[in-house]
Short mmCIF file of C-alpha atoms and ligand atoms in Angstrom, two decimals:
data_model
loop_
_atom_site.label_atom_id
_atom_site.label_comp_id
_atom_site.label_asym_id
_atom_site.label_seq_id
_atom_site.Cartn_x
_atom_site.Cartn_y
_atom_site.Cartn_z
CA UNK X 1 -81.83 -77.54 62.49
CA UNK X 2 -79.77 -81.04 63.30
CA UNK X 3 -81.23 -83.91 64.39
CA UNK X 4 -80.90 -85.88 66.92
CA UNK X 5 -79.96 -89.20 64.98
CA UNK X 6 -80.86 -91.31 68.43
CA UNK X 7 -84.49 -89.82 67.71
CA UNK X 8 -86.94 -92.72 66.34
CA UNK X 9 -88.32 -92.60 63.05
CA UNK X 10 -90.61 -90.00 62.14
CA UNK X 11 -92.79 -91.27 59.67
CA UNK X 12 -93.91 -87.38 58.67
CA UNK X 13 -90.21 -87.10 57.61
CA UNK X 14 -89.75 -85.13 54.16
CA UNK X 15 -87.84 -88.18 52.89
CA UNK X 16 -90.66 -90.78 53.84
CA UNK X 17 -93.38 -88.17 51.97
CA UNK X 18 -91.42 -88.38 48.98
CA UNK X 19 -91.19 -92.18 49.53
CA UNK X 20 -94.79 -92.23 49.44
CA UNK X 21 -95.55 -90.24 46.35
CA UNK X 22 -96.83 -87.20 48.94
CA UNK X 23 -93.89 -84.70 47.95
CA UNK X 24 -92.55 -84.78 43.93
CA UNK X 25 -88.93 -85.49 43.80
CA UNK X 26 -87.10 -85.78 40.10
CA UNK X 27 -85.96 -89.42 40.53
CA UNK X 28 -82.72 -90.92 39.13
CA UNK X 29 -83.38 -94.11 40.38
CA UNK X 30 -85.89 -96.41 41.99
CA UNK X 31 -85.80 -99.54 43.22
CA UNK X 32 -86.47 -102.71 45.76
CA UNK X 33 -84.33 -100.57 48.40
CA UNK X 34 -83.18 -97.33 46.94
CA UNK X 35 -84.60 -93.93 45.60
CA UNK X 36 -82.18 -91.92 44.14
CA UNK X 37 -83.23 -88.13 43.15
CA UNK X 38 -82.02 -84.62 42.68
CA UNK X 39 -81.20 -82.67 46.02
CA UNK X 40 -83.62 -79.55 45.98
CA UNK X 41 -80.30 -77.16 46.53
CA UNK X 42 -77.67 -78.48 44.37
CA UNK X 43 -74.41 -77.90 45.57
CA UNK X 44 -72.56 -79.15 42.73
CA UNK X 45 -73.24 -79.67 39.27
CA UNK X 46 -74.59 -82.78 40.25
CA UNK X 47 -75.84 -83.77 43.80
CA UNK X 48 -78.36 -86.67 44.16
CA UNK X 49 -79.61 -88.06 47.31
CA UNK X 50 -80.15 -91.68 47.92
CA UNK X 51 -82.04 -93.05 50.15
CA UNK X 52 -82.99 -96.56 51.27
CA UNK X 53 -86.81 -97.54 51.10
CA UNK X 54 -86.83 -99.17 54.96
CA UNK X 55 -87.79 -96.80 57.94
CA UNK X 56 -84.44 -95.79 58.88
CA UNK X 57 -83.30 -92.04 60.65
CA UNK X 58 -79.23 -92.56 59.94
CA UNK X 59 -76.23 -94.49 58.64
CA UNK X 60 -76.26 -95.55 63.05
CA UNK X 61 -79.96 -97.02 62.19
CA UNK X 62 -79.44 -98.15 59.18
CA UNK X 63 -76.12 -100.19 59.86
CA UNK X 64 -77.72 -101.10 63.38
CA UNK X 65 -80.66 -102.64 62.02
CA UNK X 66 -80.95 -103.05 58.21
CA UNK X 67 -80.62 -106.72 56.89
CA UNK X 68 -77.94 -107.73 54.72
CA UNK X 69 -80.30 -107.59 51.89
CA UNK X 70 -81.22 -103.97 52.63
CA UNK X 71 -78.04 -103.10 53.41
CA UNK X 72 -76.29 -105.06 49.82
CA UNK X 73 -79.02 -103.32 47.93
CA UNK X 74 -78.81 -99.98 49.07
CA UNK X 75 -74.81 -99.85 48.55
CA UNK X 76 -75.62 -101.41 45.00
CA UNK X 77 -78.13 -98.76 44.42
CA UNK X 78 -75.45 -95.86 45.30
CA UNK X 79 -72.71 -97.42 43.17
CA UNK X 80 -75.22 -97.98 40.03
CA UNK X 81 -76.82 -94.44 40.23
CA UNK X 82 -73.05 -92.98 40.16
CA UNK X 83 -71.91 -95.51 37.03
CA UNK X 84 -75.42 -94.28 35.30
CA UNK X 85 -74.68 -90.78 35.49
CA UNK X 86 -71.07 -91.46 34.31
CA UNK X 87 -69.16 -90.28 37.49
CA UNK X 88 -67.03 -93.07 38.12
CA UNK X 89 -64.31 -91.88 35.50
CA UNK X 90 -63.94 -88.42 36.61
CA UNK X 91 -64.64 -89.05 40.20
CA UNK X 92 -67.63 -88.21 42.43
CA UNK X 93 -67.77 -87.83 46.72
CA UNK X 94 -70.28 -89.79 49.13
CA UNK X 95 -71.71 -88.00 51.85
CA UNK X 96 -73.89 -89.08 55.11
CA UNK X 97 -74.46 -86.57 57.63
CA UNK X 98 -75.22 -88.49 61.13
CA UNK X 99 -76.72 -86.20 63.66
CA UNK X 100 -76.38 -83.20 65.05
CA UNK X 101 -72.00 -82.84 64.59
CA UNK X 102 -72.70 -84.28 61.71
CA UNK X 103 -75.49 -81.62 60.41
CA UNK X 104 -77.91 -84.15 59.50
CA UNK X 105 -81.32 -82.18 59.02
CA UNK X 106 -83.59 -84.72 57.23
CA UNK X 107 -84.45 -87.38 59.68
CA UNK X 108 -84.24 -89.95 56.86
CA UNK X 109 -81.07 -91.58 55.92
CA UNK X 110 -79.26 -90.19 52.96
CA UNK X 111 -76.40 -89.96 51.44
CA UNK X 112 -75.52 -87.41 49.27
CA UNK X 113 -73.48 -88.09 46.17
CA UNK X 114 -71.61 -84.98 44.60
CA UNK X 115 -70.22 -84.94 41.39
CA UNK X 116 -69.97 -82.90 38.10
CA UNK X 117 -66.54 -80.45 38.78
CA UNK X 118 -63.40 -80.88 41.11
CA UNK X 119 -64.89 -80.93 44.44
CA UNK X 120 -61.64 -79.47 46.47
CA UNK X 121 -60.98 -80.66 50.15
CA UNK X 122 -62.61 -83.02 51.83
CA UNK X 123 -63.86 -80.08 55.00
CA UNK X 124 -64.35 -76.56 55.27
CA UNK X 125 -61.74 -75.60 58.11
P1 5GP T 201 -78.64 -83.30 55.45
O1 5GP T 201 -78.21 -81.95 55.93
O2 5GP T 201 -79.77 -83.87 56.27
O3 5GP T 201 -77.51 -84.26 55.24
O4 5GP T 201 -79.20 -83.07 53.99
C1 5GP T 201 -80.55 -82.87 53.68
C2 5GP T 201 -80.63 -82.48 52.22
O5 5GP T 201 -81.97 -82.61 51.82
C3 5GP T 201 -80.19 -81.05 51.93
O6 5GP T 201 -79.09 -81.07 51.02
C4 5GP T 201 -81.45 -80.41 51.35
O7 5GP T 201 -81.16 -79.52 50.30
C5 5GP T 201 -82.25 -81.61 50.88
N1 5GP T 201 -83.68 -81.42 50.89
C6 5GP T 201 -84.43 -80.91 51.90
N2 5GP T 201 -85.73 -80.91 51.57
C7 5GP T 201 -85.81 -81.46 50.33
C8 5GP T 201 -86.91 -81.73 49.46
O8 5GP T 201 -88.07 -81.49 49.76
N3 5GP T 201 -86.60 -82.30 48.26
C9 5GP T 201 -85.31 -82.59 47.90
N4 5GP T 201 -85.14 -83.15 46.70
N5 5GP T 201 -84.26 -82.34 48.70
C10 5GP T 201 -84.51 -81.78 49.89
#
């Protein structure tokens, strides 16, 4: 079910249980600001989610409120976890679902990062 990404944080998010060592995850990547770790239903040969480490329900929260720091480290993160995994040569697709058009379901931002085959067009039509 979408979210409503105007919705304030919900700190019993899936996303902030997993930030919190409550739910296991298979992490990439961990840092100051990021988490990077395997989406539970791939949907490519490789599809992480990153996520920032601050209380934040969207990209509209996140680039609202974040501070440059948050904001420079997160984008770092995203950018490192696709170079580590080798996906900058054959070419990989960034993903942030904002609300309800947008089909966000996890109340958390993420973005997805999809990689691994030829991913085809950019939309279903
Ligand atoms: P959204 O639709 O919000 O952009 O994407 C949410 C993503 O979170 C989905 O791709 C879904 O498979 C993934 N997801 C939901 N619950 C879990 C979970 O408990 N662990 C992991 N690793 N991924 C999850």
């Amino acid at each position: 079910m979408p979210i409503d990404a105007t919705q304030p944080y919900d700190d019993g998010n899936i996303f902030a249980r997993i930030l919190r060592g409550e739910l296991p995850s298979t992490t990439v990547y961990d840092d100051e600001h990021a988490l990077a770790f395997h989406d539970i239903t791939a949907q490519a040969p490789v599809h992480i989610l990153v996520i920032p480490k601050g209380r934040y329900v969207s990209w509209d929260d996140f680039s609202a409120r974040a501070t440059t720091e948050e904001i420079a480290g997160f984008v770092r993160a995203v950018g490192r976890v696709a170079r580590d995994l080798g996906l900058v040569a054959p070419g990989y697709r960034l993903l942030a679902n904002v609300g309800s058009h947008g089909g966000q379901e996890v109340p958390h931002l993420h973005v997805h990062l999809f990689g691994g085959r030829s991913l085809g067009p950019m939309l279903a039509r």
